[in-house]
Short mmCIF file of C-alpha atoms in Angstrom, two decimals:
data_model
loop_
_atom_site.label_atom_id
_atom_site.label_comp_id
_atom_site.label_asym_id
_atom_site.label_seq_id
_atom_site.Cartn_x
_atom_site.Cartn_y
_atom_site.Cartn_z
CA UNK A 1 175.27 83.42 95.69
CA UNK A 2 178.26 85.72 95.96
CA UNK A 3 177.74 88.85 98.04
CA UNK A 4 179.81 91.81 99.14
CA UNK A 5 179.05 93.67 102.35
CA UNK A 6 180.71 96.88 103.50
CA UNK A 7 181.05 97.71 107.17
CA UNK A 8 182.56 100.54 109.15
CA UNK A 9 181.74 103.73 111.03
CA UNK A 10 179.28 106.10 109.42
CA UNK A 11 180.72 109.25 111.00
CA UNK A 12 184.37 110.27 111.08
CA UNK A 13 185.98 113.50 112.27
CA UNK A 14 187.89 115.85 109.98
CA UNK A 15 191.61 115.05 109.80
CA UNK A 16 190.75 111.54 110.98
CA UNK A 17 191.02 108.17 109.26
CA UNK A 18 188.29 106.20 107.50
CA UNK A 19 188.46 102.42 107.79
CA UNK A 20 186.04 100.19 105.92
CA UNK A 21 185.98 96.47 105.31
CA UNK A 22 184.25 94.51 102.56
CA UNK A 23 183.31 90.94 103.46
CA UNK A 24 183.11 88.53 100.53
CA UNK A 25 180.66 85.67 101.04
CA UNK A 26 179.78 82.79 98.76
CA UNK A 27 183.16 82.72 97.02
CA UNK A 28 186.85 82.89 97.76
CA UNK A 29 188.68 86.18 97.53
CA UNK A 30 191.61 84.19 96.18
CA UNK A 31 190.48 84.47 92.55
CA UNK A 32 191.50 86.31 89.38
CA UNK A 33 189.62 89.43 90.34
CA UNK A 34 190.55 92.94 91.35
CA UNK A 35 188.77 93.81 94.60
CA UNK A 36 187.82 97.44 94.28
CA UNK A 37 186.63 100.49 96.19
CA UNK A 38 184.49 103.14 94.50
CA UNK A 39 182.92 106.17 96.13
CA UNK A 40 180.08 108.53 95.28
CA UNK A 41 179.68 111.94 96.97
CA UNK A 42 176.05 112.96 97.53
CA UNK A 43 174.44 113.92 94.23
CA UNK A 44 177.62 113.27 92.25
CA UNK A 45 179.15 110.57 90.07
CA UNK A 46 181.26 107.50 90.73
CA UNK A 47 184.94 107.82 91.57
CA UNK A 48 187.36 104.89 91.51
CA UNK A 49 189.49 104.81 94.66
CA UNK A 50 191.65 101.77 94.02
CA UNK A 51 191.94 98.01 93.87
CA UNK A 52 193.75 95.04 95.34
CA UNK A 53 194.54 91.61 93.93
CA UNK A 54 194.60 88.52 96.15
CA UNK A 55 198.40 88.64 95.98
CA UNK A 56 198.31 92.01 97.68
CA UNK A 57 199.20 93.99 94.56
CA UNK A 58 197.44 97.36 94.48
CA UNK A 59 196.69 100.31 92.22
CA UNK A 60 195.24 103.61 93.36
CA UNK A 61 193.58 106.70 91.92
CA UNK A 62 196.47 109.17 91.50
CA UNK A 63 194.37 111.92 93.13
CA UNK A 64 194.02 109.87 96.33
CA UNK A 65 197.20 107.79 96.28
CA UNK A 66 198.98 109.68 99.07
CA UNK A 67 196.09 109.02 101.50
CA UNK A 68 194.86 105.54 100.54
CA UNK A 69 195.74 102.01 101.57
CA UNK A 70 193.80 98.98 100.32
CA UNK A 71 194.65 95.56 101.69
CA UNK A 72 193.35 92.00 101.52
CA UNK A 73 192.98 89.35 104.22
CA UNK A 74 192.66 85.98 102.50
CA UNK A 75 192.25 84.09 105.77
CA UNK A 76 189.13 86.09 106.62
CA UNK A 77 187.98 86.55 103.02
CA UNK A 78 187.69 90.33 103.13
CA UNK A 79 189.46 93.40 101.87
CA UNK A 80 189.82 96.81 103.46
CA UNK A 81 190.06 100.50 102.72
CA UNK A 82 191.96 103.03 104.80
CA UNK A 83 191.74 106.73 103.90
CA UNK A 84 193.61 109.30 105.97
CA UNK A 85 193.54 113.08 106.48
CA UNK A 86 189.81 113.29 105.91
CA UNK A 87 187.95 116.46 104.92
CA UNK A 88 184.29 117.15 104.18
CA UNK A 89 185.04 116.40 100.52
CA UNK A 90 185.50 112.74 101.49
CA UNK A 91 181.85 112.49 102.55
CA UNK A 92 180.38 109.87 100.23
CA UNK A 93 178.80 106.48 99.84
CA UNK A 94 181.63 103.99 99.62
CA UNK A 95 181.04 100.88 97.51
CA UNK A 96 183.14 97.76 97.31
CA UNK A 97 183.03 95.83 94.05
CA UNK A 98 184.44 92.77 92.32
CA UNK A 99 186.39 93.69 89.22
CA UNK A 100 187.61 91.73 86.25
CA UNK A 101 190.43 93.01 84.09
CA UNK A 102 191.95 91.47 80.98
CA UNK A 103 193.52 92.58 77.73
CA UNK A 104 191.32 95.46 76.63
CA UNK A 105 188.68 94.51 79.14
CA UNK A 106 187.55 95.80 82.52
CA UNK A 107 184.28 95.58 84.40
CA UNK A 108 182.66 95.31 87.83
CA UNK A 109 180.08 92.56 88.00
CA UNK A 110 179.24 92.58 91.68
CA UNK A 111 178.76 95.49 94.07
CA UNK A 112 178.12 95.91 97.75
CA UNK A 113 175.11 97.92 98.87
CA UNK A 114 177.29 100.88 99.83
CA UNK A 115 178.23 102.48 103.13
CA UNK A 116 177.59 106.16 103.78
CA UNK A 117 180.50 107.89 105.49
CA UNK A 118 180.05 111.44 106.73
CA UNK A 119 183.07 113.52 107.67
CA UNK A 120 181.99 115.99 110.33
CA UNK A 121 182.95 117.15 113.78
CA UNK B 1 193.38 112.61 78.93
CA UNK B 2 192.36 109.79 81.23
CA UNK B 3 188.80 111.06 81.59
CA UNK B 4 185.57 109.72 80.12
CA UNK B 5 182.98 112.24 78.93
CA UNK B 6 179.22 111.68 78.96
CA UNK B 7 176.29 113.98 78.28
CA UNK B 8 174.83 114.93 81.70
CA UNK B 9 171.21 114.30 80.70
CA UNK B 10 169.27 112.60 77.94
CA UNK B 11 165.54 112.07 77.49
CA UNK B 12 163.56 109.56 75.46
CA UNK B 13 159.88 109.01 74.79
CA UNK B 14 158.40 105.82 76.16
CA UNK B 15 158.97 102.98 73.70
CA UNK B 16 161.52 104.86 71.62
CA UNK B 17 165.24 104.24 71.18
CA UNK B 18 167.99 106.26 72.84
CA UNK B 19 171.78 106.21 72.59
CA UNK B 20 174.05 107.26 75.44
CA UNK B 21 177.64 107.97 74.48
CA UNK B 22 180.98 107.98 76.27
CA UNK B 23 184.21 109.44 74.91
CA UNK B 24 187.78 109.12 76.09
CA UNK B 25 191.28 108.13 75.08
CA UNK B 26 191.16 104.99 77.21
CA UNK B 27 188.41 103.65 74.97
CA UNK B 28 190.96 103.22 72.18
CA UNK B 29 192.55 100.46 74.31
CA UNK B 30 189.77 99.17 76.56
CA UNK B 31 186.15 98.36 75.86
CA UNK B 32 183.71 100.32 78.00
CA UNK B 33 181.53 98.71 80.61
CA UNK B 34 178.16 100.30 81.39
CA UNK B 35 176.29 100.59 84.69
CA UNK B 36 172.72 101.52 85.59
CA UNK B 37 172.15 103.17 88.95
CA UNK B 38 168.80 103.94 90.46
CA UNK B 39 168.49 106.41 93.36
CA UNK B 40 169.77 105.02 96.61
CA UNK B 41 171.01 101.81 95.05
CA UNK B 42 174.34 100.36 94.00
CA UNK B 43 175.33 100.41 90.32
CA UNK B 44 174.36 97.39 88.24
CA UNK B 45 176.46 96.12 85.33
CA UNK B 46 174.42 96.15 82.10
CA UNK B 47 177.08 95.86 79.35
CA UNK B 48 180.61 94.45 79.44
CA UNK B 49 183.21 93.22 76.96
CA UNK B 50 181.88 95.77 74.40
CA UNK B 51 178.43 94.25 73.89
CA UNK B 52 177.79 91.38 76.32
CA UNK B 53 174.92 91.48 78.81
CA UNK B 54 175.03 89.82 82.25
CA UNK B 55 172.37 87.28 83.02
CA UNK B 56 169.08 88.97 83.85
CA UNK B 57 169.76 92.18 81.92
CA UNK B 58 167.13 93.00 79.32
CA UNK B 59 168.05 92.63 75.65
CA UNK B 60 166.77 96.20 75.25
CA UNK B 61 170.31 97.16 76.25
CA UNK B 62 173.10 96.90 73.69
CA UNK B 63 176.63 98.22 73.44
CA UNK B 64 178.94 99.28 70.64
CA UNK B 65 182.29 100.96 70.22
CA UNK B 66 184.25 102.87 67.58
CA UNK B 67 187.56 104.63 68.06
CA UNK B 68 187.44 106.65 71.27
CA UNK B 69 183.65 106.47 71.63
CA UNK B 70 181.48 103.84 73.26
CA UNK B 71 177.69 103.79 73.06
CA UNK B 72 174.89 102.25 75.07
CA UNK B 73 171.65 101.90 73.15
CA UNK B 74 168.29 101.26 74.79
CA UNK B 75 165.72 100.01 72.32
CA UNK B 76 162.07 100.47 73.30
CA UNK B 77 162.77 102.42 76.47
CA UNK B 78 160.57 101.58 79.46
CA UNK B 79 159.71 103.62 82.53
CA UNK B 80 161.94 101.40 84.66
CA UNK B 81 164.94 102.38 82.51
CA UNK B 82 164.87 105.86 84.02
CA UNK B 83 168.16 105.99 85.93
CA UNK B 84 171.71 107.26 85.89
CA UNK B 85 174.06 105.49 83.48
CA UNK B 86 177.84 105.38 83.87
CA UNK B 87 180.52 104.17 81.51
CA UNK B 88 183.89 102.93 82.72
CA UNK B 89 187.15 101.63 81.36
CA UNK B 90 190.83 101.75 82.22
CA UNK B 91 193.06 104.57 81.13
CA UNK B 92 195.65 104.11 78.40
CA UNK B 93 198.25 102.93 80.94
CA UNK B 94 195.91 100.18 82.10
CA UNK B 95 196.79 100.89 85.72
CA UNK B 96 193.84 103.09 86.64
CA UNK B 97 190.09 102.76 86.26
CA UNK B 98 188.07 105.74 85.12
CA UNK B 99 184.34 106.46 85.19
CA UNK B 100 182.35 108.85 83.06
CA UNK B 101 180.48 111.62 84.81
CA UNK B 102 177.17 109.84 84.29
CA UNK B 103 174.09 110.43 82.14
CA UNK B 104 170.68 110.92 83.72
CA UNK B 105 168.10 109.26 81.50
CA UNK B 106 164.54 110.53 81.65
CA UNK B 107 161.77 108.48 80.05
CA UNK B 108 158.94 110.78 79.00
#
């Protein structure tokens, strides 16, 4: 059974940096999937942050691109999110997900349980 | 536009049929995927590749698409279908994923 599990600090200071990891268990990260981060501010909708392929290739949400870095560690079978220059607007539940993308196709078939990150002093 | 537009809220009587729609330019190039999210839980994929259902998803859920509009239809809505529903696709460039704003479904 394939599972994704987010981990990282739940509280980060304004202007600081958020670092989260997503451990992939039950399957190799070295597959034809896009490993993805999605966030959801309290009471609001889903926002795509970005994605990484096992090769290290990435794509990011243009609105966050200047502050985001997503990377993959194939040896440890996890991928990571780094978000800098945090403000209260970055307070959200952060989900990792397994994505599939093809010609005219895109979906996320597996999600982590989510990790609440609060930006506050 | 790279956005996907959904009605914020929809209601349906128990046992009746409801359609949730999603509009956006990206849907001319990519089929929508649909997600159900209950409070405090992660989203769950219910429709992908236009009309396919993952294993374990009720056949009450079906998907369709035409032009720049995708639809999720729930036939014979049950109380447990009350949730937030999100559509998603890639934008026309294919480089970025977009989500709709979500539709809160109430089963009366």
